[in-house]
């Protein structure tokens, strides 16, 4: 659900400075992946980031 929300936020936004917005979403996705990985040793970071539409 979290990755899907990030992907949707990333794809449904259009601004003149969309790259800045995407960088913010990407940063949030990486921080969430860090936290989720600390909480769950079986967490698949690459799979989460791919599902969020973010490069690992």
GROMACS .gro file of C-alpha atoms in nm:
model
   56
    1UNK     CA    1   0.000   0.000   0.000
    2UNK     CA    2   0.278   0.241   0.085
    3UNK     CA    3   0.466   0.176  -0.239
    4UNK     CA    4   0.146   0.211  -0.441
    5UNK     CA    5   0.071   0.545  -0.276
    6UNK     CA    6   0.422   0.670  -0.357
    7UNK     CA    7   0.393   0.552  -0.717
    8UNK     CA    8   0.057   0.726  -0.753
    9UNK     CA    9   0.186   1.048  -0.601
   10UNK     CA   10   0.489   1.035  -0.830
   11UNK     CA   11   0.287   0.979  -1.146
   12UNK     CA   12  -0.010   1.209  -1.084
   13UNK     CA   13   0.172   1.535  -1.040
   14UNK     CA   14   0.258   1.794  -1.300
   15UNK     CA   15   0.437   2.115  -1.218
   16UNK     CA   16   0.696   2.322  -1.396
   17UNK     CA   17   0.948   2.187  -1.143
   18UNK     CA   18   0.830   1.826  -1.148
   19UNK     CA   19   1.188   1.696  -1.110
   20UNK     CA   20   1.213   1.863  -0.770
   21UNK     CA   21   0.884   1.704  -0.666
   22UNK     CA   22   1.000   1.362  -0.790
   23UNK     CA   23   1.324   1.399  -0.594
   24UNK     CA   24   1.118   1.457  -0.280
   25UNK     CA   25   0.906   1.147  -0.343
   26UNK     CA   26   1.218   0.942  -0.418
   27UNK     CA   27   1.383   1.064  -0.098
   28UNK     CA   28   1.074   0.974   0.105
   29UNK     CA   29   1.063   0.628  -0.056
   30UNK     CA   30   1.427   0.562   0.032
   31UNK     CA   31   1.376   0.677   0.392
   32UNK     CA   32   1.067   0.460   0.426
   33UNK     CA   33   1.259   0.166   0.282
   34UNK     CA   34   1.534   0.223   0.541
   35UNK     CA   35   1.281   0.226   0.825
   36UNK     CA   36   1.088  -0.074   0.697
   37UNK     CA   37   1.413  -0.266   0.653
   38UNK     CA   38   1.517  -0.194   1.010
   39UNK     CA   39   1.179  -0.316   1.133
   40UNK     CA   40   1.165  -0.629   0.917
   41UNK     CA   41   1.484  -0.822   0.830
   42UNK     CA   42   1.299  -0.995   0.543
   43UNK     CA   43   1.198  -0.664   0.386
   44UNK     CA   44   1.292  -0.651   0.016
   45UNK     CA   45   1.416  -0.297  -0.039
   46UNK     CA   46   1.465  -0.329  -0.415
   47UNK     CA   47   1.117  -0.474  -0.464
   48UNK     CA   48   0.962  -0.194  -0.258
   49UNK     CA   49   1.144   0.079  -0.448
   50UNK     CA   50   1.052  -0.077  -0.782
   51UNK     CA   51   0.688  -0.093  -0.674
   52UNK     CA   52   0.709   0.274  -0.577
   53UNK     CA   53   0.849   0.364  -0.919
   54UNK     CA   54   1.181   0.471  -0.771
   55UNK     CA   55   1.526   0.355  -0.876
   56UNK     CA   56   1.727   0.184  -0.605
   0.00000   0.00000   0.00000
